[in-house]
Amino acid sequence: MKRKSMFILLLTLFLLFLAGAQIFLTSVDPKIKKRNEALTLMAPKVEFSKVTKFYWFNNDKSYYTIMGEDTEGKAIYAITPEEGGEVTILQQSAVVNEEEARSITAQAKPDVEVLEARMGILNGEPVWEVNYRMNNQRIGYYYISAQNGQWIKDIENIYKLVIYGKNFK
């Protein structure tokens, strides 16, 4: 009986340690910190009841975009500059979504592997920046208007950075 109690105690302590480690690692994740920073910046203009996705867009300026539902239950995208300022709010049903942006890119560039998409602001317009990898292992960025799905620009043939055997996209 004593061995069984000791085993249960050790197992409980181990599980508590794992839970604590998970909470710690989550709290220091830079993307989670940026997401929380975005929510704080947006708080005076919009309050989310549910956050579905967070995008961190970097171009001439950095923007945070949060996809989710506001307190009225409307599905929206909210975009704000990293340094704060104006918050752009878009109804999800009125703009191109991430899957559509990926699909538009795949149709326009059938020989590439679409990697990820991020929403932000480029020249005052909401855009999707779709990152892709070409057959020669170089990467590119395809920019699409979030309002109408039209092509804006394409940046191709960017060398993939390799440092000490680690690939950086």
GROMACS .gro file of C-alpha atoms in nm:
model
  169
    1MET     CA    1   0.000   0.000   0.000
    2LYS     CA    2   0.286   0.235   0.082
    3ARG     CA    3   0.443   0.184  -0.265
    4LYS     CA    4   0.114   0.255  -0.436
    5SER     CA    5   0.068   0.580  -0.240
    6MET     CA    6   0.424   0.688  -0.321
    7PHE     CA    7   0.369   0.612  -0.691
    8ILE     CA    8   0.046   0.817  -0.698
    9LEU     CA    9   0.219   1.105  -0.519
   10LEU     CA   10   0.513   1.104  -0.762
   11LEU     CA   11   0.282   1.080  -1.062
   12THR     CA   12   0.076   1.373  -0.932
   13LEU     CA   13   0.389   1.583  -0.876
   14PHE     CA   14   0.515   1.498  -1.224
   15LEU     CA   15   0.183   1.598  -1.384
   16LEU     CA   16   0.181   1.924  -1.187
   17PHE     CA   17   0.535   1.993  -1.308
   18LEU     CA   18   0.433   1.931  -1.670
   19ALA     CA   19   0.131   2.160  -1.634
   20GLY     CA   20   0.347   2.434  -1.481
   21ALA     CA   21   0.608   2.398  -1.757
   22GLN     CA   22   0.336   2.426  -2.023
   23ILE     CA   23   0.194   2.742  -1.863
   24PHE     CA   24   0.543   2.893  -1.840
   25LEU     CA   25   0.636   2.812  -2.201
   26THR     CA   26   0.304   2.949  -2.326
   27SER     CA   27   0.349   3.271  -2.131
   28VAL     CA   28   0.692   3.343  -2.281
   29ASP     CA   29   0.596   3.262  -2.642
   30PRO     CA   30   0.658   3.586  -2.836
   31LYS     CA   31   0.356   3.534  -3.061
   32ILE     CA   32   0.126   3.505  -2.759
   33LYS     CA   33   0.281   3.819  -2.610
   34LYS     CA   34   0.221   4.004  -2.937
   35ARG     CA   35  -0.137   3.876  -2.953
   36ASN     CA   36  -0.203   4.007  -2.602
   37GLU     CA   37  -0.037   4.336  -2.693
   38ALA     CA   38  -0.268   4.361  -2.997
   39LEU     CA   39  -0.576   4.300  -2.783
   40THR     CA   40  -0.463   4.578  -2.548
   41LEU     CA   41  -0.404   4.820  -2.838
   42MET     CA   42  -0.746   4.739  -2.986
   43ALA     CA   43  -0.938   4.749  -2.658
   44PRO     CA   44  -1.057   5.112  -2.686
   45LYS     CA   45  -1.209   5.042  -3.031
   46VAL     CA   46  -1.315   4.675  -3.024
   47GLU     CA   47  -1.360   4.405  -2.763
   48PHE     CA   48  -1.344   4.041  -2.860
   49SER     CA   49  -1.561   3.773  -2.705
   50LYS     CA   50  -1.370   3.507  -2.900
   51VAL     CA   51  -1.029   3.517  -3.070
   52THR     CA   52  -0.993   3.267  -3.352
   53LYS     CA   53  -0.658   3.360  -3.504
   54PHE     CA   54  -0.375   3.611  -3.474
   55TYR     CA   55  -0.162   3.738  -3.764
   56TRP     CA   56   0.161   3.935  -3.734
   57PHE     CA   57   0.228   4.118  -4.062
   58ASN     CA   58   0.567   4.282  -4.131
   59ASN     CA   59   0.633   4.501  -4.432
   60ASP     CA   60   0.713   4.873  -4.433
   61LYS     CA   61   0.531   4.878  -4.099
   62SER     CA   62   0.427   4.597  -3.868
   63TYR     CA   63   0.059   4.524  -3.809
   64TYR     CA   64  -0.134   4.297  -3.578
   65THR     CA   65  -0.454   4.137  -3.706
   66ILE     CA   66  -0.699   3.950  -3.489
   67MET     CA   67  -0.971   3.733  -3.634
   68GLY     CA   68  -1.262   3.657  -3.404
   69GLU     CA   69  -1.601   3.764  -3.279
   70ASP     CA   70  -1.682   4.093  -3.109
   71THR     CA   71  -1.914   4.114  -2.808
   72GLU     CA   72  -2.213   4.150  -3.045
   73GLY     CA   73  -2.127   3.814  -3.206
   74LYS     CA   74  -2.009   3.963  -3.536
   75ALA     CA   75  -1.725   3.778  -3.710
   76ILE     CA   76  -1.456   4.039  -3.775
   77TYR     CA   77  -1.093   4.108  -3.853
   78ALA     CA   78  -0.936   4.394  -3.655
   79ILE     CA   79  -0.604   4.537  -3.777
   80THR     CA   80  -0.382   4.783  -3.589
   81PRO     CA   81  -0.025   4.908  -3.635
   82GLU     CA   82   0.225   4.755  -3.393
   83GLU     CA   83   0.297   5.098  -3.244
   84GLY     CA   84  -0.075   5.163  -3.191
   85GLY     CA   85  -0.310   5.401  -3.361
   86GLU     CA   86  -0.610   5.351  -3.584
   87VAL     CA   87  -0.789   5.016  -3.572
   88THR     CA   88  -0.933   4.892  -3.902
   89ILE     CA   89  -1.233   4.666  -3.855
   90LEU     CA   90  -1.352   4.442  -4.139
   91GLN     CA   91  -1.654   4.211  -4.143
   92GLN     CA   92  -1.527   3.861  -4.226
   93SER     CA   93  -1.817   3.801  -4.463
   94ALA     CA   94  -1.730   4.113  -4.667
   95VAL     CA   95  -1.363   4.032  -4.738
   96VAL     CA   96  -1.145   3.755  -4.876
   97ASN     CA   97  -1.062   3.498  -4.608
   98GLU     CA   98  -0.734   3.314  -4.555
   99GLU     CA   99  -0.837   3.001  -4.745
  100GLU     CA  100  -0.950   3.209  -5.042
  101ALA     CA  101  -0.620   3.402  -5.039
  102ARG     CA  102  -0.429   3.074  -5.036
  103SER     CA  103  -0.645   2.940  -5.321
  104ILE     CA  104  -0.601   3.257  -5.531
  105THR     CA  105  -0.223   3.227  -5.487
  106ALA     CA  106  -0.222   2.856  -5.574
  107GLN     CA  107  -0.423   2.925  -5.893
  108ALA     CA  108  -0.199   3.215  -5.997
  109LYS     CA  109   0.120   3.023  -5.915
  110PRO     CA  110   0.047   2.652  -5.967
  111ASP     CA  111   0.412   2.545  -5.936
  112VAL     CA  112   0.460   2.669  -5.578
  113GLU     CA  113   0.391   2.535  -5.231
  114VAL     CA  114   0.180   2.781  -5.032
  115LEU     CA  115   0.324   2.807  -4.681
  116GLU     CA  116   0.123   3.062  -4.485
  117ALA     CA  117  -0.090   3.375  -4.515
  118ARG     CA  118  -0.103   3.689  -4.301
  119MET     CA  119  -0.338   3.985  -4.313
  120GLY     CA  120  -0.214   4.341  -4.271
  121ILE     CA  121  -0.217   4.685  -4.427
  122LEU     CA  122  -0.011   4.777  -4.735
  123ASN     CA  123  -0.033   5.131  -4.878
  124GLY     CA  124  -0.344   5.196  -4.672
  125GLU     CA  125  -0.527   4.888  -4.801
  126PRO     CA  126  -0.604   4.561  -4.617
  127VAL     CA  127  -0.410   4.281  -4.788
  128TRP     CA  128  -0.324   3.917  -4.758
  129GLU     CA  129   0.047   3.840  -4.778
  130VAL     CA  130   0.076   3.479  -4.892
  131ASN     CA  131   0.419   3.321  -4.841
  132TYR     CA  132   0.519   3.041  -5.080
  133ARG     CA  133   0.813   2.818  -5.169
  134MET     CA  134   0.917   2.768  -5.531
  135ASN     CA  135   1.061   2.450  -5.685
  136ASN     CA  136   1.414   2.592  -5.654
  137GLN     CA  137   1.356   2.621  -5.276
  138ARG     CA  138   1.349   3.000  -5.290
  139ILE     CA  139   1.056   3.177  -5.131
  140GLY     CA  140   0.821   3.452  -5.240
  141TYR     CA  141   0.537   3.672  -5.123
  142TYR     CA  142   0.212   3.719  -5.315
  143TYR     CA  143   0.000   4.017  -5.208
  144ILE     CA  144  -0.377   4.011  -5.261
  145SER     CA  145  -0.635   4.277  -5.181
  146ALA     CA  146  -0.844   4.156  -4.887
  147GLN     CA  147  -1.136   4.358  -5.020
  148ASN     CA  148  -1.167   4.213  -5.371
  149GLY     CA  149  -0.908   3.935  -5.410
  150GLN     CA  150  -0.716   4.119  -5.682
  151TRP     CA  151  -0.342   4.073  -5.722
  152ILE     CA  152  -0.134   4.366  -5.589
  153LYS     CA  153   0.227   4.252  -5.620
  154ASP     CA  154   0.451   3.948  -5.619
  155ILE     CA  155   0.803   3.922  -5.478
  156GLU     CA  156   0.987   3.615  -5.607
  157ASN     CA  157   1.320   3.438  -5.577
  158ILE     CA  158   1.416   3.530  -5.225
  159TYR     CA  159   1.702   3.313  -5.105
  160LYS     CA  160   1.619   3.092  -4.813
  161LEU     CA  161   1.851   3.172  -4.526
  162VAL     CA  162   2.043   2.875  -4.387
  163ILE     CA  163   2.251   2.921  -4.073
  164TYR     CA  164   2.424   2.626  -3.904
  165GLY     CA  165   2.200   2.375  -4.074
  166LYS     CA  166   1.875   2.543  -3.965
  167ASN     CA  167   1.639   2.671  -4.235
  168PHE     CA  168   1.475   3.007  -4.187
  169LYS     CA  169   1.169   3.090  -4.392
   0.00000   0.00000   0.00000
